[in-house]
mmCIF file of C-alpha atoms and ligand atoms in Angstrom:
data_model
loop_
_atom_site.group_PDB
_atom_site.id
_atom_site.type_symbol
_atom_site.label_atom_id
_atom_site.label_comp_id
_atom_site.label_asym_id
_atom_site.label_seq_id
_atom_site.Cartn_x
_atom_site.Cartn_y
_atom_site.Cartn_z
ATOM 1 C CA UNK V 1 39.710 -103.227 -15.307
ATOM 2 C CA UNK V 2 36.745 -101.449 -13.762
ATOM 3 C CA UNK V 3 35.231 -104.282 -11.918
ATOM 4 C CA UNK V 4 35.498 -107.108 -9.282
ATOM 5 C CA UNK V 5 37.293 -109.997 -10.573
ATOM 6 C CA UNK V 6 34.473 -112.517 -10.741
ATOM 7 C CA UNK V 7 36.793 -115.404 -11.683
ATOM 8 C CA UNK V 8 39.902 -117.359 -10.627
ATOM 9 C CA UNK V 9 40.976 -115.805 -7.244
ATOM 10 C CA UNK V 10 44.685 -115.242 -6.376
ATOM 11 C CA UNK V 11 44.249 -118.070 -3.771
ATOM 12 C CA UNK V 12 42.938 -120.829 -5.755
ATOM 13 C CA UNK V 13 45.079 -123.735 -6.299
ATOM 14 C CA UNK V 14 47.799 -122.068 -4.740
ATOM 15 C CA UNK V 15 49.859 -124.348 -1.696
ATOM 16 C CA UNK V 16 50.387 -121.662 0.742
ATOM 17 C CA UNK V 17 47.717 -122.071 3.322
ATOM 18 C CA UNK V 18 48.996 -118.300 4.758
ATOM 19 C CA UNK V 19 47.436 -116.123 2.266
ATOM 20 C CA UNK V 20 45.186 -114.203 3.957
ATOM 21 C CA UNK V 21 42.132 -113.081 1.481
ATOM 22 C CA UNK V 22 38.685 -111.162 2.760
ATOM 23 C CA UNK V 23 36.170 -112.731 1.023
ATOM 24 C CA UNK V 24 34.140 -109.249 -0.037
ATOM 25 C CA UNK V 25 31.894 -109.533 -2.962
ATOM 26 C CA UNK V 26 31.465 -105.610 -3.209
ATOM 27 C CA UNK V 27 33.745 -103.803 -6.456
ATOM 28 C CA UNK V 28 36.591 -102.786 -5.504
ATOM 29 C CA UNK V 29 39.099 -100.103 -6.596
ATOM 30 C CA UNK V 30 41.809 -102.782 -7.527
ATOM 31 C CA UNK V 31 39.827 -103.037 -11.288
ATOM 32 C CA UNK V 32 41.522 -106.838 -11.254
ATOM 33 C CA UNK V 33 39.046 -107.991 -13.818
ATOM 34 C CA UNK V 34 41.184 -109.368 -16.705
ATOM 35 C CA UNK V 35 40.791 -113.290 -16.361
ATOM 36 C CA UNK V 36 43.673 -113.347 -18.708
ATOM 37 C CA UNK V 37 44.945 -111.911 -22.201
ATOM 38 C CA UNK V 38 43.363 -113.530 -25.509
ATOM 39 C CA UNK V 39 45.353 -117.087 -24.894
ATOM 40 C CA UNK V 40 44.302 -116.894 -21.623
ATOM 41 C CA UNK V 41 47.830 -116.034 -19.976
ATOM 42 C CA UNK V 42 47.750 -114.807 -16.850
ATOM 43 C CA UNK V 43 50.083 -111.754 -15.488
ATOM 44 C CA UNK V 44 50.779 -111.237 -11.664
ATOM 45 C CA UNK V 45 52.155 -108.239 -9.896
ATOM 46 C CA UNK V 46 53.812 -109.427 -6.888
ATOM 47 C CA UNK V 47 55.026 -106.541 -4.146
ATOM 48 C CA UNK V 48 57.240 -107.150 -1.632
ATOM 49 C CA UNK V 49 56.245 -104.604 1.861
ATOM 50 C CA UNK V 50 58.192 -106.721 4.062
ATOM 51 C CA UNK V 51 61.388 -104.553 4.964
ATOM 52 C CA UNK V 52 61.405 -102.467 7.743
ATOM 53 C CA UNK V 53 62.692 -98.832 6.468
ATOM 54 C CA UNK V 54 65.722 -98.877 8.389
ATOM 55 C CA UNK V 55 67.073 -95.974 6.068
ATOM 56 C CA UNK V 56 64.078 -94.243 6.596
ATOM 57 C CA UNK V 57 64.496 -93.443 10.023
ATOM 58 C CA UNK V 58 62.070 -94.642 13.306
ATOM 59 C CA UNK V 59 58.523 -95.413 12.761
ATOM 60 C CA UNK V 60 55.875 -97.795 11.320
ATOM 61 C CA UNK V 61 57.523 -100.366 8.342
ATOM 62 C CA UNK V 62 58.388 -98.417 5.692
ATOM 63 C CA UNK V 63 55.218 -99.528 2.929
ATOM 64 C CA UNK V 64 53.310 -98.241 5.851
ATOM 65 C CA UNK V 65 54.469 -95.424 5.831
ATOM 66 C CA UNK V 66 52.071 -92.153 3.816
ATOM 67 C CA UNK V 67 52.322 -90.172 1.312
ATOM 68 C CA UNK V 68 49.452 -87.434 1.286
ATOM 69 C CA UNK V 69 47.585 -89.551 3.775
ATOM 70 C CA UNK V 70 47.908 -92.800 1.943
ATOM 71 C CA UNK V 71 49.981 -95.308 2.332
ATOM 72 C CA UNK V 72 52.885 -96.075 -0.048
ATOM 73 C CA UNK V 73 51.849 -99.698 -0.030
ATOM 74 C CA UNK V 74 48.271 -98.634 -1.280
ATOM 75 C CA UNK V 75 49.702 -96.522 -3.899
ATOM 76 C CA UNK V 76 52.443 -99.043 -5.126
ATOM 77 C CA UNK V 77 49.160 -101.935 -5.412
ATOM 78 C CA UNK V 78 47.038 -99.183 -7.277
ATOM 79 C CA UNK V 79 49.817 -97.877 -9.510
ATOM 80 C CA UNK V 80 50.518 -102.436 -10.902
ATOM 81 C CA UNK V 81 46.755 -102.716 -11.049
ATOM 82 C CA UNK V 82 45.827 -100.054 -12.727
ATOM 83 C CA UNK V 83 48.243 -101.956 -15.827
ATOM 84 C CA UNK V 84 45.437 -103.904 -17.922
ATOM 85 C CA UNK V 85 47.484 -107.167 -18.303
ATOM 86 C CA UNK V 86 48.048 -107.337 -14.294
ATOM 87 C CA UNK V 87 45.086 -109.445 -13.398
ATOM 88 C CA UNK V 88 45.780 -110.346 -9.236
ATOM 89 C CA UNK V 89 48.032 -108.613 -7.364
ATOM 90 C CA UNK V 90 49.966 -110.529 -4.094
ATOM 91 C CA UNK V 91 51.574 -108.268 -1.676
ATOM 92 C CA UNK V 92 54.431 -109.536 0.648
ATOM 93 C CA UNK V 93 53.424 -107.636 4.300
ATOM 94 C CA UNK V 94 55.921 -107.552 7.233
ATOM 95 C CA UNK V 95 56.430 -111.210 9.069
ATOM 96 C CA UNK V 96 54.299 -110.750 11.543
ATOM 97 C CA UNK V 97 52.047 -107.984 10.055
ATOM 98 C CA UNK V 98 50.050 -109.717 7.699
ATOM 99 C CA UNK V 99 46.930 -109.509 9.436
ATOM 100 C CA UNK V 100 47.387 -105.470 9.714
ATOM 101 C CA UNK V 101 47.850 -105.150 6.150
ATOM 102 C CA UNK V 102 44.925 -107.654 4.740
ATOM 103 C CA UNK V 103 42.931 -104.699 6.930
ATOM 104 C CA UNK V 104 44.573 -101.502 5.453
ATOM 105 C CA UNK V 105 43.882 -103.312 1.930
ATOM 106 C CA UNK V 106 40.472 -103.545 3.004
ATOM 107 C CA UNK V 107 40.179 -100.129 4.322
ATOM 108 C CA UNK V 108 41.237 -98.717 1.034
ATOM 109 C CA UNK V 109 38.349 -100.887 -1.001
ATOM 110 C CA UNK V 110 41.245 -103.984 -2.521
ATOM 111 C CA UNK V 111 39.808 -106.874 -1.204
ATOM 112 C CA UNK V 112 40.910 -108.401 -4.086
ATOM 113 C CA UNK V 113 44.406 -108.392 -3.443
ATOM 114 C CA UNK V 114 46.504 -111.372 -1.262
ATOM 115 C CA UNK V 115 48.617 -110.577 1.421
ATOM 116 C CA UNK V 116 51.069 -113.171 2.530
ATOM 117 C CA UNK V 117 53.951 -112.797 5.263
ATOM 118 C CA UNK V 118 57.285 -112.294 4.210
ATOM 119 C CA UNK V 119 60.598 -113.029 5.288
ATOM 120 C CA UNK V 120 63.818 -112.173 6.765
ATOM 121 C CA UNK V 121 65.227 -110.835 3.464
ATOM 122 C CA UNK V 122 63.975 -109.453 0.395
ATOM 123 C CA UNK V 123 64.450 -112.327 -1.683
ATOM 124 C CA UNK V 124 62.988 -114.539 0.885
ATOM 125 C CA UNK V 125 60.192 -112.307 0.675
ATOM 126 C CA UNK V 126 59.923 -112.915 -2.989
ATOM 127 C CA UNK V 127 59.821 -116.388 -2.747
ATOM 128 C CA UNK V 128 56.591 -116.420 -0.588
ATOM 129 C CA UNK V 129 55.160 -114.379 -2.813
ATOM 130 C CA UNK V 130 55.866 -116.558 -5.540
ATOM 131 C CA UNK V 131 54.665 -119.593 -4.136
ATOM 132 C CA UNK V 132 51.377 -117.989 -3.742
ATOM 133 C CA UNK V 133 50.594 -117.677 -7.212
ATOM 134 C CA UNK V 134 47.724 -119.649 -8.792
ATOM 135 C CA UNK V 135 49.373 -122.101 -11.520
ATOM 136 C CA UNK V 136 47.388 -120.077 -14.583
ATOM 137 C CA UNK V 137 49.756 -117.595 -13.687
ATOM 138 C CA UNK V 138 52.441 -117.428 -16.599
ATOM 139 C CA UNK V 139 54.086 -113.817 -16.363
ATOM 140 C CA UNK V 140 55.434 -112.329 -12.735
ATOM 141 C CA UNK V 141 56.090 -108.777 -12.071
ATOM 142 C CA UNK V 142 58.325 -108.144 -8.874
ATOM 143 C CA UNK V 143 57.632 -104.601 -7.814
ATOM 144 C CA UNK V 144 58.743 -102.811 -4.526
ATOM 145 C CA UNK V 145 56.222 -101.055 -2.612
ATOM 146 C CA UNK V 146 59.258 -98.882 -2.030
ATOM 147 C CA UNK V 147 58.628 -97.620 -5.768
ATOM 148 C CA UNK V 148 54.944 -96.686 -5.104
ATOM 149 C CA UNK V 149 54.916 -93.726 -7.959
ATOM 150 C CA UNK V 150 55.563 -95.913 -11.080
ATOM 151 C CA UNK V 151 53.505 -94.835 -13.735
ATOM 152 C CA UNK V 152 51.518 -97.008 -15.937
ATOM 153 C CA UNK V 153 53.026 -96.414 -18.821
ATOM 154 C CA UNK V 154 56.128 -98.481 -17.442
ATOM 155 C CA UNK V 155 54.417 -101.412 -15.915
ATOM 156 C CA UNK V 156 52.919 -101.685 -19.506
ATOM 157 C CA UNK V 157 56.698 -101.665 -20.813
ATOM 158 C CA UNK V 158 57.645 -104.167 -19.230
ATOM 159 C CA UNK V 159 54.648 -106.556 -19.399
ATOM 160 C CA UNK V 160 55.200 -106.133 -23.446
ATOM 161 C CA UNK V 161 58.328 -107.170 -23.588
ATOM 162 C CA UNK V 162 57.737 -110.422 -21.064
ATOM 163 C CA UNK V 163 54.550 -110.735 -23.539
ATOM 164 C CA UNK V 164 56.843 -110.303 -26.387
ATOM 165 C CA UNK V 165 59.374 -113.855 -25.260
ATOM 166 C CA UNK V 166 61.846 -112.142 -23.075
ATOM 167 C CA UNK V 167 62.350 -114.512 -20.274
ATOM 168 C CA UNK V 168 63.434 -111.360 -18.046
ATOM 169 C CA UNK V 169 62.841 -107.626 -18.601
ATOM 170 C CA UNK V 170 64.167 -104.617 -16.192
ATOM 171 C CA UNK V 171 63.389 -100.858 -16.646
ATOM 172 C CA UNK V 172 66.346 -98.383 -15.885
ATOM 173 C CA UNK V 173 67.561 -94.976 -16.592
ATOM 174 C CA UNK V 174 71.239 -94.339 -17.284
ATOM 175 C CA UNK V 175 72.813 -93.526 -14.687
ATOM 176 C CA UNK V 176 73.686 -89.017 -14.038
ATOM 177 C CA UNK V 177 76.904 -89.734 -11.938
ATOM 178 C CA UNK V 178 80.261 -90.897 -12.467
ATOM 179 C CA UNK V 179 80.454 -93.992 -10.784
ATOM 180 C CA UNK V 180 84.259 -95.252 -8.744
ATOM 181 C CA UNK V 181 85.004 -99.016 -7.798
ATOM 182 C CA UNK V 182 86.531 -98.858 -4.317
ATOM 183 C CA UNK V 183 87.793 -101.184 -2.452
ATOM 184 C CA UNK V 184 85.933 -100.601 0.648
ATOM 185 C CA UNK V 185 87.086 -99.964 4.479
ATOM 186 C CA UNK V 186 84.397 -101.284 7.093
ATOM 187 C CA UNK V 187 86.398 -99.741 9.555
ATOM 188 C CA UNK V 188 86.514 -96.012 7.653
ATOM 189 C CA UNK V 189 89.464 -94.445 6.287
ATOM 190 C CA UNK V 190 89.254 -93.172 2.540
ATOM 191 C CA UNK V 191 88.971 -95.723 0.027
ATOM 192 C CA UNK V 192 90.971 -96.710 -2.668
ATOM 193 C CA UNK V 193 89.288 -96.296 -6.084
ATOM 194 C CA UNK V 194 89.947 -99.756 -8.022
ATOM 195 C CA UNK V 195 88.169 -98.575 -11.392
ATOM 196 C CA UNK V 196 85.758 -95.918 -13.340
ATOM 197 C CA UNK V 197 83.288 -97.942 -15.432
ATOM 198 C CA UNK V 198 82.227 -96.493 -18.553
ATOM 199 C CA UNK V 199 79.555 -94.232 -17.385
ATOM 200 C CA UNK V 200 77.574 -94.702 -21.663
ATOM 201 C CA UNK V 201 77.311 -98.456 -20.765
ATOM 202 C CA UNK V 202 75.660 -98.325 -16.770
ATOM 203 C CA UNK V 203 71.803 -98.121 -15.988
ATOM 204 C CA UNK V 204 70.046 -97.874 -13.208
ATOM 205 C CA UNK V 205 67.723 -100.454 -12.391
ATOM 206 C CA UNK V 206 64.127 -100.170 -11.175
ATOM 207 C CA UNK V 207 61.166 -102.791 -10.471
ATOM 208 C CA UNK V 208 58.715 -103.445 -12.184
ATOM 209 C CA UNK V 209 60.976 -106.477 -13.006
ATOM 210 C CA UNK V 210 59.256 -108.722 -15.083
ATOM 211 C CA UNK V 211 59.967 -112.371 -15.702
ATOM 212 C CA UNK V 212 57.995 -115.203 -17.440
ATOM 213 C CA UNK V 213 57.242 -117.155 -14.211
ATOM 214 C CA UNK V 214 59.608 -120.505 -14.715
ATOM 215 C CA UNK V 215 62.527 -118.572 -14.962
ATOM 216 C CA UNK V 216 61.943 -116.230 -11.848
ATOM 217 C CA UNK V 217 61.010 -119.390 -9.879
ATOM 218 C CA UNK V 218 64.206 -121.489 -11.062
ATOM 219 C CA UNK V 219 66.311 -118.455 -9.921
ATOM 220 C CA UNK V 220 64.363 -119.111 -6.467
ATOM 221 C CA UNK V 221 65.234 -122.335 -6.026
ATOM 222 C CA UNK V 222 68.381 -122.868 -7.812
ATOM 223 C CA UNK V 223 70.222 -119.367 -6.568
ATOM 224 C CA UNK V 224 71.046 -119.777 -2.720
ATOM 225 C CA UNK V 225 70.829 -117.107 -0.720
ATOM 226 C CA UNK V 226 74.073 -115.116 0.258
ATOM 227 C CA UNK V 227 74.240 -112.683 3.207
ATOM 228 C CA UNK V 228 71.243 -110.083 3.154
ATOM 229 C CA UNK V 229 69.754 -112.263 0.445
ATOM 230 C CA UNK V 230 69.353 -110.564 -3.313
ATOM 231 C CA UNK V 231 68.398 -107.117 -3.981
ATOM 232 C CA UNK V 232 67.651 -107.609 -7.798
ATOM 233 C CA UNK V 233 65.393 -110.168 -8.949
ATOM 234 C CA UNK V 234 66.977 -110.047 -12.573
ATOM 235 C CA UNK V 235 70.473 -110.533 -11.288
ATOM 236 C CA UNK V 236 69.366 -113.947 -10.032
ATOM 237 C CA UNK V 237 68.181 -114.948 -13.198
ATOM 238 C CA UNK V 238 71.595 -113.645 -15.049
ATOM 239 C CA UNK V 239 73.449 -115.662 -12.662
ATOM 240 C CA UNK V 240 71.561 -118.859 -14.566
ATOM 241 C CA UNK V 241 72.786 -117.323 -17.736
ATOM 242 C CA UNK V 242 69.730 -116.488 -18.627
ATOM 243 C CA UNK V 243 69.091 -113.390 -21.064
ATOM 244 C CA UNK V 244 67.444 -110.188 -19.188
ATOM 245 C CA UNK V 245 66.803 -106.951 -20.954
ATOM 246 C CA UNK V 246 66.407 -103.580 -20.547
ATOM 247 C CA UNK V 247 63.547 -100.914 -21.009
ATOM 248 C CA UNK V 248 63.059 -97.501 -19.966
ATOM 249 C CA UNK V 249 62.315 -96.581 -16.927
ATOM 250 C CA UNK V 250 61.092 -93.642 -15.274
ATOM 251 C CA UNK V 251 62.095 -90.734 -13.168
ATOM 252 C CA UNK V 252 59.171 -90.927 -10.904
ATOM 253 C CA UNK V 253 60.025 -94.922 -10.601
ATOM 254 C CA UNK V 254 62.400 -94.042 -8.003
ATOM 255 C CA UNK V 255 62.978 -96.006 -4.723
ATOM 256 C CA UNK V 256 61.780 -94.120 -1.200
ATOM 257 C CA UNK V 257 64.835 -95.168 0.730
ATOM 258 C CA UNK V 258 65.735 -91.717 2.629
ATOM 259 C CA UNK V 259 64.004 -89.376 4.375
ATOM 260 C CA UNK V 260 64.746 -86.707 1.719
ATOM 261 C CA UNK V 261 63.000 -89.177 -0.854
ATOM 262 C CA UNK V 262 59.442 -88.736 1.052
ATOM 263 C CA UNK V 263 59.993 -85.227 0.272
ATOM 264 C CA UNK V 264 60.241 -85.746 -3.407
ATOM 265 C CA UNK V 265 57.385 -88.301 -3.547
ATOM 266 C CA UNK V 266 54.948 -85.543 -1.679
ATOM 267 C CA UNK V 267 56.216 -83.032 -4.546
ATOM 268 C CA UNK V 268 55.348 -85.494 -7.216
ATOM 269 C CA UNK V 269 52.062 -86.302 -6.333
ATOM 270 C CA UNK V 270 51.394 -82.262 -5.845
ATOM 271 C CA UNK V 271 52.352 -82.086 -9.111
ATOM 272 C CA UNK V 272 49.956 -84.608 -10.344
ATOM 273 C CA UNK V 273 47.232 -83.245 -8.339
ATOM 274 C CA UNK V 274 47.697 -80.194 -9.994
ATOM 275 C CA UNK V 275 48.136 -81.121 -13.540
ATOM 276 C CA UNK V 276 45.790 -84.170 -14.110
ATOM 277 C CA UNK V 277 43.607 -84.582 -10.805
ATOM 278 C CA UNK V 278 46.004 -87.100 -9.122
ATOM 279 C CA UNK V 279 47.300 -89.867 -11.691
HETATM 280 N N1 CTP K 301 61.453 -106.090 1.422
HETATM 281 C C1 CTP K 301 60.717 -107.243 1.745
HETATM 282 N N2 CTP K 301 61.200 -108.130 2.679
HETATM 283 C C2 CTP K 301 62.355 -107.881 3.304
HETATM 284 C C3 CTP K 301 63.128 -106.731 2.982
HETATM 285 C C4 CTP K 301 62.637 -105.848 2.015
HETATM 286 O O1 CTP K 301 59.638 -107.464 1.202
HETATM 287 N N3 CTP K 301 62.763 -108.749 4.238
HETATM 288 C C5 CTP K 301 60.893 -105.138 0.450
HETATM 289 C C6 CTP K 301 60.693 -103.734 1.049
HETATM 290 O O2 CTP K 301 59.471 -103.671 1.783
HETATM 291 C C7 CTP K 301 60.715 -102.844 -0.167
HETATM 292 C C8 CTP K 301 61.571 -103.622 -1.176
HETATM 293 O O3 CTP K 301 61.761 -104.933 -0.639
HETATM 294 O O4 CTP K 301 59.433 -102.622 -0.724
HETATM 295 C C9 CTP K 301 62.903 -102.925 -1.445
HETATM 296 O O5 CTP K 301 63.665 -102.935 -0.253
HETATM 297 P P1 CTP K 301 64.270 -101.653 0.467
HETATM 298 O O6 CTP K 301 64.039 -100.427 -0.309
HETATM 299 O O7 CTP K 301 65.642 -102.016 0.917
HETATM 300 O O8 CTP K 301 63.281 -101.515 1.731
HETATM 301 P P2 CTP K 301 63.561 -101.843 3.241
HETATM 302 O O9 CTP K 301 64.324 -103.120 3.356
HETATM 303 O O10 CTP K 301 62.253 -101.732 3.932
HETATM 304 O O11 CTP K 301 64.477 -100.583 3.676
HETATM 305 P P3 CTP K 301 65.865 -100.611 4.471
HETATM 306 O O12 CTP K 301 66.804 -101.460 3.627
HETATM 307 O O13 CTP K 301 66.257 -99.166 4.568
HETATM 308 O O14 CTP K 301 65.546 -101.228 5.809
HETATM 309 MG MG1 MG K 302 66.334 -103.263 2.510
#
């Protein structure tokens, strides 16, 4: 994982004609060097950066966005290829932004990486990602560049598991609060509470999601999209009835949706500064 991949490039025999791919033949920081695993299967990390932030508050799209002067996207691309079974790495940039982020890519040394435009919704975003992929592709992982702190150690987790057979594999945490069914009032008001689910059986999920790719891309064509489109890769695939599983995730998986979140994500990589010189 230490050098340019030399092979296969995300782009080959792919049908999207939008990928946008410098053609640099210096090494780059990526490490996207594994051609494959011993059969020759091929694992992608694909990360959607489309959204806008709107939780976040004014400014630049949200993947844009830095954390100790780099941005989350670049740490979210580094964090999946640093994995060894991740061997290309597609990234999903804002509609009309893909040209902006093929540079920042470039500007950080991951020339190596595809950046395709995205969509209107998250799960539209996903599926041009998807249909980016090279066919030696067999494994997908879906990761949000809103999640740009995973550590390795997950990403491995779940790659394992899809290695393993599982057709779909999710990390999450249980979940600290009580959670309340309401029925909710658009219009305000309190809420009636319709139920308390057992707190011992809920988890939290995070991304990596990983899927074995026919699965992920049957959910994309055979789930239609519904309102703002799916938020969970995995739930798509349970609503085919297929089997999805859980490992553990991690506390410094967590999503940057909130201002106070950026605060968090600073603190964490001050911590890893300190302790092991920034990983
Ligand atoms: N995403 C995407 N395309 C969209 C919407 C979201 O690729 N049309 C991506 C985001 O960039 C993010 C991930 O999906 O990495 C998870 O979404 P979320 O945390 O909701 O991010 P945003 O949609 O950007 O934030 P908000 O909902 O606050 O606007
Ligand atoms: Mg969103």
């Amino acid at each position: 994982m230490s050098t340019l991949s030399t092979g296969e490039s995300a782009t080959d025999h792919t049908s999207s004609s939008e990928a946008v791919r410098a053609g640099s033949a210096e090494p780059s920081d990526s490490g996207l060097a594994d051609p494959g695993d011993r059969r020759g299967r091929r694992t992608a990390a694909v990360i959607p950066a489309a959204g806008r932030g709107v939780r976040l508050g004014p400014g630049v799209p949200k993947a844009l966005r830095t954390l100790s002067g780099v941005p989350m996207l670049v740490h979210a691309v580094r964090a999946l290829a640093r994995a060894r079974a991740v061997s290309l790495v597609v990234v999903i940039a804002p509609p009309d932004g893909a040209d902006g982020v093929r540079h920042l890519l470039d500007e950080h040394n991951l020339p190596d990486v595809t950046v395709v435009p995205g969509g209107e919704t998250r799960q539209d975003s996903v599926r041009l990602g998807l249909a980016a992929l090279p066919e030696s592709v067999d494994a997908v992982l879906v990761h949000d560049a809103a999640r740009p702190l995973v550590p390795v150690e997950t990403v491995e987790a779940v790659v394992s598991a899809v290695r393993e057979g599982a057709p779909a594999v999710v990390p999450a945490l249980p979940v600290p609060d009580t959670v309340k069914e309401v029925e909710p009032r658009p219009g305000g008001g309190p809420e009636p509470v319709t139920g308390t689910p057992d707190r011992s059986r809920l988890r939290a999920v995070q991304t990596p999601q990983g899927f074995a790719r026919t699965v992920l891309a049957e959910a994309h064509e055979r789930v239609a999209r519904e309102g703002d489109g799916a938020t969970d890769d995995a739930g798509m695939v349970e609503r085919l009835g297929h089997r999805v599983v859980v490992v553990p995730g991690h506390e410094e998986a967590f999503k940057v949706t909130r201002p106070l979140d950026l605060v968090l994500a600073e603190a964490v990589l001050a911590r890893r500064r300190a302790t092991d010189g920034g990983f």
